[in-house]
Amino acid sequence: LEFHLLKIVPKKDKSNNFWFRRDYLVESLKERGIEDAQCNIFWVKCQSAQALRSLQQEIDATFANSPDATKSEDENAFGANFVQAMGDIPGLMRAMAIVVVCIVALVAGNTMMMSFRERTRELAVFKAIGFPAGRIFRIVLAESIMLAFVGSAAGIIPAALMLYYVPIRGLRMGPVGSLELSPSAVVVSLVIGILVGLAAGIWPAYQAMRLQTVQALRKVG
């Protein structure tokens, strides 16, 4: 077949697509004696997201009793079918994320306990000069939250900027053609980091609040 190119799409992720009129293909196949040309996938543009569900039902009802029954679904569900065909990748990623968060929480808790042991004399001095136990508790807890927030920001923000300003090309995994990190994901990740710092600092802060001044000063000499 001969084609007249009207426009070349500049996007690199669309470089393997070739768009043309289907009736031109059907007519060309009929000229060669091929009458049963079939199309497996049709893309339908909907006016609004609210009308998408009713449009899917209307299309499937139209072809329900025909030899060519249809299964209409939105683009996200269509792409998810390819991911599910390769296995439960979303579930595996969620499980890995939970394991990583638990490990980070244990590491953060161990770090805060080490910091508490190293600063036992400093906290005892605070109590000796009149700092109330509640304020000691808040100081240790705030330190844990601050360290977790700074560590989370140091890891999340550079990664988000890199994915935004430095597009990763040539990375394809089924329907996944690129990696993107939404602003909401950045905020959620920072909140998770703060919660990890909160969970890791509660026990050291409680130990600091119950610290006996005389015994702590005697213990460290």
XYZ file of N, CA and C in Angstrom:
663
model
N 0.832 -1.197 0.000
C 0.000 0.000 0.000
C 0.868 1.248 0.000
N 0.387 2.275 -0.671
C 1.081 3.551 -0.708
C 0.354 4.556 0.194
N 1.104 5.283 0.972
C 0.539 6.240 1.914
C 1.171 7.611 1.693
N 0.370 8.632 1.957
C 0.839 10.010 1.905
C 0.957 10.514 3.334
N 2.176 10.718 3.810
C 2.396 11.133 5.192
C 1.984 12.588 5.362
N 1.069 12.822 6.289
C 0.600 14.170 6.556
C 1.330 14.822 7.713
N 1.701 14.037 8.717
C 2.348 14.605 9.885
C 3.104 13.513 10.620
N 4.201 13.891 11.226
C 4.994 12.983 12.045
C 4.862 13.426 13.497
N 4.457 12.498 14.350
C 4.266 12.804 15.764
C 5.637 12.951 16.422
N 5.908 14.063 17.104
C 7.244 14.267 17.681
C 7.513 13.461 18.946
N 6.484 12.899 19.568
C 6.686 12.179 20.822
C 7.411 10.861 20.570
N 8.456 10.629 21.377
C 9.254 9.425 21.203
C 8.478 8.160 21.573
N 7.569 8.256 22.561
C 6.822 7.073 22.963
C 5.748 6.687 21.967
N 5.487 7.530 20.951
C 4.516 7.214 19.910
C 5.195 6.893 18.575
N 6.489 6.676 18.601
C 7.217 6.492 17.351
C 6.916 5.169 16.665
N 6.339 4.191 17.385
C 6.045 2.904 16.769
C 4.579 2.775 16.355
N 3.854 3.883 16.304
C 2.443 3.882 15.890
C 2.313 4.533 14.521
N 1.436 3.943 13.711
C 1.169 4.472 12.372
C -0.340 4.595 12.220
N -0.839 5.825 12.092
C -2.269 6.084 12.060
C -2.713 6.341 10.622
N -3.800 5.659 10.243
C -4.355 5.870 8.899
C -5.840 5.506 8.930
N -6.538 5.830 7.859
C -7.976 5.558 7.781
C -8.220 4.070 7.555
N -9.130 3.511 8.371
C -9.400 2.082 8.265
C -10.127 1.749 6.962
N -10.998 2.651 6.478
C -11.721 2.342 5.250
C -10.770 2.200 4.065
N -9.638 2.894 4.095
C -8.640 2.742 3.040
C -8.062 1.331 3.052
N -7.828 0.790 4.258
C -7.320 -0.580 4.366
C -8.368 -1.589 3.912
N -9.636 -1.375 4.321
C -10.704 -2.312 3.941
C -10.888 -2.341 2.432
N -10.908 -1.191 1.800
C -11.061 -1.138 0.344
C -9.892 -1.800 -0.358
N -8.691 -1.615 0.165
C -7.523 -2.247 -0.444
C -7.574 -3.761 -0.305
N -8.074 -4.248 0.840
C -8.197 -5.693 1.017
C -9.277 -6.281 0.120
N -10.372 -5.528 -0.093
C -11.420 -6.014 -0.990
C -10.912 -6.132 -2.415
N -10.058 -5.225 -2.840
C -9.485 -5.313 -4.170
C -8.648 -6.571 -4.339
N -8.155 -7.100 -3.236
C -7.353 -8.326 -3.282
C -8.173 -9.558 -2.920
N -9.495 -9.412 -2.870
C -10.375 -10.547 -2.635
C -10.536 -10.935 -1.183
N -10.154 -10.080 -0.259
C -10.278 -10.360 1.181
C -11.479 -9.578 1.686
N -12.557 -10.317 2.035
C -13.795 -9.658 2.430
C -13.984 -9.603 3.944
N -13.380 -10.548 4.663
C -13.653 -10.651 6.100
C -12.554 -9.967 6.932
N -12.213 -8.766 6.570
C -11.223 -8.018 7.360
C -11.829 -7.644 8.703
N -11.161 -8.003 9.763
C -11.681 -7.761 11.104
C -10.758 -6.835 11.880
N -11.358 -6.125 12.810
C -10.619 -5.235 13.714
C -10.886 -5.689 15.146
N -9.829 -5.860 15.919
C -9.969 -6.385 17.276
C -10.239 -5.303 18.309
N -9.724 -4.114 18.089
C -9.809 -3.058 19.100
C -10.316 -1.782 18.456
N -11.311 -1.169 19.076
C -11.810 0.146 18.667
C -11.633 1.109 19.827
N -11.123 2.285 19.535
C -11.002 3.344 20.535
C -12.152 4.319 20.350
N -12.912 4.531 21.397
C -14.085 5.408 21.353
C -13.836 6.586 22.303
N -14.061 7.782 21.813
C -13.879 8.974 22.621
C -15.199 9.350 23.279
N -15.162 9.495 24.599
C -16.362 9.826 25.357
C -16.353 11.314 25.704
N -17.539 11.896 25.801
C -17.638 13.327 26.064
C -17.198 13.692 27.474
N -17.466 12.826 28.441
C -17.121 13.125 29.825
C -16.886 11.826 30.575
N -16.182 11.943 31.698
C -15.923 10.764 32.511
C -17.192 10.237 33.168
N -18.156 11.115 33.424
C -19.414 10.689 34.044
C -20.233 9.803 33.109
N -20.140 10.069 31.800
C -20.917 9.297 30.831
C -20.199 8.043 30.355
N -18.999 7.786 30.883
C -18.213 6.662 30.394
C -18.884 5.331 30.701
N -19.414 5.178 31.914
C -20.029 3.904 32.302
C -21.250 3.586 31.450
N -22.111 4.563 31.239
C -23.309 4.323 30.436
C -22.944 4.040 28.983
N -21.900 4.679 28.475
C -21.475 4.413 27.100
C -20.956 2.994 26.949
N -20.218 2.506 27.925
C -19.737 1.124 27.879
C -20.901 0.138 27.848
N -21.885 0.371 28.698
C -23.046 -0.524 28.726
C -23.824 -0.468 27.418
N -23.944 0.712 26.833
C -24.681 0.848 25.579
C -23.976 0.119 24.441
N -22.661 0.226 24.378
C -21.913 -0.462 23.304
C -22.023 -1.966 23.465
N -21.838 -2.485 24.674
C -21.909 -3.932 24.894
C -23.312 -4.455 24.651
N -24.349 -3.669 25.000
C -25.726 -4.113 24.751
C -26.033 -4.159 23.262
N -25.433 -3.287 22.478
C -25.682 -3.259 21.038
C -25.182 -4.533 20.368
N -24.058 -5.060 20.799
C -23.456 -6.240 20.159
C -23.586 -7.495 21.024
N -24.513 -7.485 22.000
C -24.611 -8.607 22.941
C -25.005 -9.899 22.249
N -25.943 -9.863 21.306
C -26.451 -11.077 20.667
C -25.872 -11.300 19.273
N -24.741 -10.699 18.997
C -24.106 -10.845 17.684
C -22.905 -11.777 17.790
N -22.409 -12.306 16.672
C -21.209 -13.157 16.725
C -19.980 -12.406 17.226
N -20.011 -11.079 17.124
C -18.866 -10.276 17.548
C -19.234 -9.469 18.790
N -19.407 -10.162 19.907
C -19.721 -9.481 21.159
C -18.521 -8.654 21.615
N -18.806 -7.567 22.284
C -17.747 -6.643 22.701
C -17.618 -6.626 24.214
N -16.467 -6.178 24.644
C -16.198 -5.936 26.062
C -15.595 -4.547 26.170
N -16.394 -3.605 26.597
C -15.951 -2.212 26.658
C -15.394 -1.903 28.044
N -14.265 -1.212 28.085
C -13.632 -0.814 29.330
C -12.806 0.432 29.091
N -12.541 1.134 30.169
C -11.770 2.372 30.027
C -10.301 2.059 29.780
N -9.547 3.092 29.434
C -8.154 2.897 29.037
C -7.296 2.372 30.176
N -7.562 2.815 31.387
C -6.779 2.341 32.529
C -6.999 0.850 32.771
N -8.257 0.411 32.690
C -8.549 -1.006 32.869
C -7.955 -1.839 31.741
N -7.967 -1.283 30.529
C -7.381 -1.990 29.394
C -5.882 -2.198 29.598
N -5.194 -1.165 30.063
C -3.769 -1.311 30.338
C -3.490 -2.229 31.507
N -4.391 -2.230 32.500
C -4.190 -3.095 33.664
C -4.283 -4.568 33.300
N -5.033 -4.904 32.247
C -5.123 -6.307 31.814
C -3.763 -6.848 31.398
N -2.952 -6.011 30.724
C -1.626 -6.451 30.309
C -0.722 -6.646 31.516
N -0.853 -5.768 32.503
C -0.041 -5.905 33.706
C -0.421 -7.168 34.468
N -1.729 -7.440 34.581
C -2.180 -8.643 35.280
C -1.781 -9.909 34.546
N -1.650 -9.832 33.216
C -1.224 -11.006 32.451
C 0.207 -11.403 32.798
N 1.021 -10.444 33.205
C 2.398 -10.738 33.597
C 2.501 -11.140 35.065
N 1.389 -11.148 35.788
C 1.388 -11.478 37.204
C 0.831 -10.329 38.019
N 0.681 -10.577 39.292
C 0.148 -9.539 40.181
C 1.262 -8.557 40.542
N 1.681 -7.772 39.542
C 2.767 -6.822 39.761
C 2.372 -5.732 40.756
N 1.159 -5.135 40.652
C 0.787 -4.126 41.665
C 0.784 -4.683 43.086
N 0.248 -5.901 43.269
C 0.252 -6.498 44.599
C 1.663 -6.773 45.097
N 2.536 -7.234 44.194
C 3.921 -7.489 44.571
C 4.629 -6.195 44.958
N 4.366 -5.131 44.206
C 4.992 -3.842 44.536
C 4.480 -3.308 45.866
N 3.181 -3.473 46.131
C 2.647 -3.040 47.427
C 3.282 -3.818 48.574
N 3.422 -5.153 48.391
C 4.040 -5.963 49.440
C 5.483 -5.547 49.674
N 6.212 -5.284 48.584
C 7.598 -4.836 48.732
C 7.663 -3.486 49.432
N 6.729 -2.596 49.109
C 6.721 -1.278 49.747
C 6.462 -1.402 51.244
N 5.534 -2.291 51.630
C 5.244 -2.483 53.060
C 6.456 -3.044 53.788
N 7.125 -4.017 53.160
C 8.325 -4.597 53.782
C 9.411 -3.539 53.945
N 9.598 -2.709 52.902
C 10.624 -1.659 52.977
C 10.305 -0.657 54.079
N 9.031 -0.259 54.195
C 8.646 0.688 55.242
C 8.887 0.094 56.623
N 8.568 -1.197 56.804
C 8.797 -1.841 58.102
C 10.287 -1.890 58.429
N 11.109 -2.205 57.423
C 12.556 -2.258 57.657
C 13.098 -0.876 58.015
N 12.632 0.134 57.274
C 13.074 1.506 57.560
C 12.648 1.927 58.966
N 11.441 1.524 59.380
C 10.971 1.864 60.726
C 11.852 1.209 61.790
N 12.255 -0.048 61.560
C 13.143 -0.714 62.521
C 14.503 -0.034 62.576
N 15.028 0.339 61.404
C 16.323 1.026 61.377
C 16.231 2.380 62.077
N 15.136 3.111 61.804
C 14.962 4.418 62.446
C 14.812 4.268 63.962
N 14.061 3.260 64.402
C 13.918 3.033 65.837
C 15.250 2.693 66.492
N 16.053 1.852 65.827
C 17.370 1.514 66.368
C 18.272 2.743 66.431
N 18.194 3.603 65.404
C 18.998 4.824 65.393
C 18.617 5.746 66.537
N 17.321 5.896 66.775
C 16.875 6.772 67.857
C 17.253 6.209 69.223
N 17.207 4.887 69.392
C 17.614 4.293 70.665
C 19.103 4.507 70.908
N 19.920 4.391 69.827
C 21.347 4.650 69.970
C 21.593 6.114 70.318
N 20.831 7.005 69.666
C 20.972 8.426 69.975
C 20.574 8.712 71.421
N 19.545 8.042 71.898
C 19.101 8.237 73.282
C 20.176 7.779 74.267
N 20.795 6.608 73.985
C 21.838 6.109 74.891
C 23.055 7.040 74.899
N 23.411 7.570 73.710
C 24.582 8.443 73.640
C 24.330 9.794 74.294
N 23.076 10.203 74.382
C 22.740 11.523 74.917
C 22.056 11.429 76.281
N 22.265 10.319 76.959
C 21.628 10.142 78.258
C 22.059 11.245 79.235
N 23.349 11.564 79.258
C 23.825 12.597 80.191
C 23.251 13.964 79.826
N 23.182 14.253 78.536
C 22.616 15.541 78.112
C 21.163 15.673 78.538
N 20.380 14.601 78.371
C 18.983 14.645 78.790
C 18.862 14.735 80.304
N 19.782 14.065 81.016
C 19.762 14.152 82.478
C 20.076 15.567 82.949
N 20.992 16.246 82.250
C 21.300 17.634 82.598
C 20.088 18.527 82.366
N 19.367 18.284 81.265
C 18.150 19.052 80.996
C 17.165 18.918 82.166
N 17.007 17.679 82.626
C 16.091 17.465 83.758
C 16.615 18.129 85.023
N 17.928 18.103 85.196
C 18.501 18.666 86.412
C 18.318 20.173 86.485
N 18.310 20.856 85.343
C 18.167 22.316 85.358
C 16.708 22.745 85.272
N 15.782 21.775 85.315
C 14.383 22.146 85.441
C 13.487 21.852 84.252
N 13.989 21.162 83.224
C 13.127 20.811 82.098
C 12.102 19.786 82.560
N 10.798 20.030 82.328
C 9.788 19.042 82.720
C 9.872 17.797 81.842
N 9.308 16.694 82.360
C 9.373 15.417 81.629
C 8.649 15.493 80.288
N 7.518 16.214 80.261
C 6.791 16.330 78.995
C 7.587 17.034 77.923
N 8.364 18.040 78.325
C 9.178 18.763 77.346
C 10.312 17.883 76.842
N 10.909 17.084 77.711
C 11.938 16.131 77.286
C 11.362 15.150 76.270
N 10.142 14.693 76.553
C 9.466 13.769 75.635
C 9.296 14.410 74.264
N 8.857 15.664 74.238
C 8.631 16.348 72.964
C 9.938 16.621 72.224
N 11.002 16.904 72.951
C 12.291 17.172 72.312
C 12.794 15.935 71.574
N 12.773 14.787 72.240
C 13.255 13.553 71.614
C 12.350 13.154 70.448
N 11.040 13.293 70.644
C 10.117 12.929 69.576
C 10.268 13.862 68.375
N 10.452 15.152 68.618
C 10.635 16.103 67.525
C 11.926 15.827 66.762
N 12.960 15.413 67.481
C 14.220 15.066 66.804
C 14.024 13.883 65.867
N 13.295 12.874 66.324
C 13.035 11.700 65.493
C 12.236 12.075 64.245
N 11.197 12.891 64.422
C 10.377 13.297 63.283
C 11.190 14.145 62.304
N 12.034 15.039 62.845
C 12.844 15.895 61.976
C 13.827 15.064 61.160
N 14.505 14.104 61.798
C 15.445 13.253 61.071
C 14.736 12.448 59.993
N 13.558 11.919 60.308
C 12.813 11.143 59.319
C 12.364 12.021 58.162
N 11.917 13.233 58.463
C 11.473 14.135 57.402
C 12.638 14.552 56.504
N 13.778 14.902 57.111
C 14.940 15.303 56.312
C 15.428 14.140 55.444
N 15.471 12.931 56.031
C 15.889 11.772 55.245
C 14.923 11.459 54.115
N 13.613 11.579 54.380
C 12.622 11.329 53.334
C 12.729 12.364 52.223
N 12.858 13.631 52.602
C 12.976 14.687 51.595
C 14.236 14.527 50.764
N 15.339 14.104 51.409
C 16.593 13.921 50.680
C 16.507 12.790 49.664
N 15.640 11.816 49.909
C 15.501 10.718 48.958
C 14.392 10.912 47.946
N 13.302 11.569 48.349
C 12.123 11.672 47.485
C 12.234 12.837 46.513
N 12.594 14.017 47.012
C 12.588 15.208 46.164
C 13.581 15.107 45.011
N 14.842 14.677 45.218
C 15.725 14.519 44.047
C 15.207 13.511 43.035
N 14.605 12.402 43.519
C 14.055 11.422 42.588
C 12.900 12.012 41.786
N 12.028 12.789 42.450
C 10.912 13.414 41.738
C 11.410 14.420 40.704
N 12.414 15.217 41.058
C 12.964 16.191 40.112
C 13.643 15.495 38.937
N 14.309 14.390 39.207
C 14.974 13.668 38.128
C 13.965 13.090 37.148
N 12.885 12.507 37.675
C 11.866 11.937 36.791
C 11.125 13.026 36.024
N 11.047 14.232 36.592
C 10.315 15.317 35.928
C 11.155 15.994 34.856
N 12.424 16.242 35.166
C 13.269 17.003 34.243
C 14.142 16.111 33.347
N 14.377 14.865 33.768
C 15.213 13.955 32.975
C 14.360 12.758 32.584
N 13.683 12.797 31.436
C 12.837 11.671 31.033
C 13.659 10.424 30.772
N 13.164 9.303 31.264
C 13.830 8.015 31.081
C 13.298 7.388 29.799
N 14.156 7.265 28.807
C 13.747 6.735 27.510
C 14.194 5.280 27.380
N 13.462 4.558 26.570
C 13.818 3.172 26.298
C 13.417 2.205 27.393
N 12.714 2.669 28.394
C 12.273 1.807 29.486
C 10.804 1.468 29.281
N 10.525 0.251 28.860
C 9.148 -0.183 28.622
C 8.948 -1.531 29.293
N 7.818 -1.665 29.973
C 7.456 -2.921 30.611
C 5.965 -3.126 30.367
N 5.644 -3.804 29.291
C 4.239 -3.967 28.929
C 3.646 -2.626 28.582
N 2.522 -2.271 29.193
C 1.909 -0.977 28.906
C 2.603 0.202 29.562
N 3.563 -0.073 30.451
C 4.258 1.014 31.126
C 5.338 1.540 30.206
N 5.127 2.742 29.677
C 6.087 3.320 28.751
C 7.000 4.325 29.396
N 6.698 4.789 30.591
C 7.528 5.775 31.272
C 7.206 5.757 32.759
N 8.082 6.360 33.525
C 7.894 6.460 34.963
C 7.523 7.889 35.310
N 6.471 8.043 36.099
C 6.024 9.361 36.507
C 5.745 9.343 38.003
N 5.990 10.472 38.638
C 5.751 10.618 40.073
C 4.891 11.848 40.272
N 3.652 11.633 40.664
C 2.711 12.732 40.815
C 3.001 13.516 42.092
N 2.577 14.790 42.160
C 2.772 15.573 43.392
C 2.103 14.940 44.604
N 0.944 14.319 44.405
C 0.276 13.668 45.535
C 1.106 12.505 46.073
N 1.786 11.773 45.177
C 2.644 10.669 45.626
C 3.819 11.191 46.444
N 4.356 12.352 46.062
C 5.454 12.959 46.820
C 4.980 13.333 48.220
N 3.791 13.947 48.298
C 3.253 14.358 49.602
C 2.975 13.134 50.477
N 2.376 12.101 49.892
C 2.078 10.884 50.655
C 3.366 10.234 51.155
N 4.396 10.219 50.315
C 5.672 9.625 50.721
C 6.290 10.399 51.883
N 6.216 11.736 51.831
C 6.744 12.542 52.944
C 5.945 12.303 54.222
N 4.626 12.165 54.090
C 3.791 11.888 55.266
C 4.143 10.527 55.866
N 4.379 9.533 55.006
C 4.767 8.209 55.501
C 6.104 8.297 56.239
N 7.036 9.087 55.689
C 8.311 9.269 56.376
C 8.139 9.903 57.750
N 7.255 10.899 57.842
C 6.998 11.535 59.142
C 6.375 10.538 60.116
N 5.443 9.721 59.632
C 4.820 8.719 60.500
C 5.837 7.683 60.974
N 6.769 7.319 60.086
C 7.830 6.388 60.493
C 8.686 7.015 61.589
N 9.026 8.299 61.424
C 9.787 8.983 62.469
C 9.024 9.070 63.776
N 7.701 9.285 63.678
C 6.878 9.339 64.885
C 6.860 7.996 65.603
N 6.675 6.912 64.819
C 6.640 5.588 65.423
C 7.996 5.191 66.007
N 9.077 5.611 65.319
C 10.412 5.240 65.799
C 10.825 6.036 67.026
N 10.237 7.215 67.228
C 10.676 8.057 68.330
C 9.836 7.959 69.587
N 8.703 7.272 69.538
C 7.829 7.225 70.711
C 8.498 6.508 71.882
N 9.079 5.334 71.641
C 9.676 4.587 72.749
C 10.917 5.279 73.313
N 11.871 5.756 72.496
C 12.986 6.511 73.075
C 12.528 7.763 73.826
N 11.505 8.449 73.316
C 10.998 9.634 74.007
C 10.374 9.255 75.349
N 9.683 8.112 75.374
C 9.098 7.646 76.638
C 10.191 7.282 77.645
N 11.257 6.640 77.149
C 12.375 6.301 78.027
C 13.050 7.561 78.560
N 13.173 8.582 77.701
C 13.779 9.834 78.146
C 12.898 10.536 79.175
N 11.587 10.436 79.011
C 10.669 11.068 79.954
C 10.761 10.416 81.336
N 10.988 9.103 81.376
C 11.072 8.367 82.646
C 12.488 8.329 83.207
N 13.395 9.039 82.582
C 14.797 8.995 82.982
C 14.981 9.560 84.396
N 15.690 8.816 85.253
C 16.033 9.270 86.594
C 17.330 10.065 86.535
N 17.267 11.314 86.940
C 18.404 12.224 86.757
C 19.651 11.724 87.458
N 19.569 11.385 88.726
C 20.742 10.984 89.499
C 21.339 9.693 88.956
N 20.493 8.720 88.700
C 20.979 7.451 88.176
C 21.618 7.615 86.801
N 21.029 8.488 85.955
C 21.593 8.690 84.619
C 22.960 9.357 84.698
N 23.114 10.360 85.571
C 24.421 11.008 85.705
C 25.446 10.062 86.306
N 25.028 9.214 87.239
C 25.953 8.252 87.849
C 26.365 7.177 86.851
N 25.437 6.786 85.993
C 25.708 5.707 85.034
C 26.756 6.107 84.032
N 26.701 7.317 83.530
C 27.651 7.761 82.522
C 28.869 8.420 83.142
N 28.928 8.496 84.449
C 30.097 9.032 85.126
C 30.068 10.525 85.186
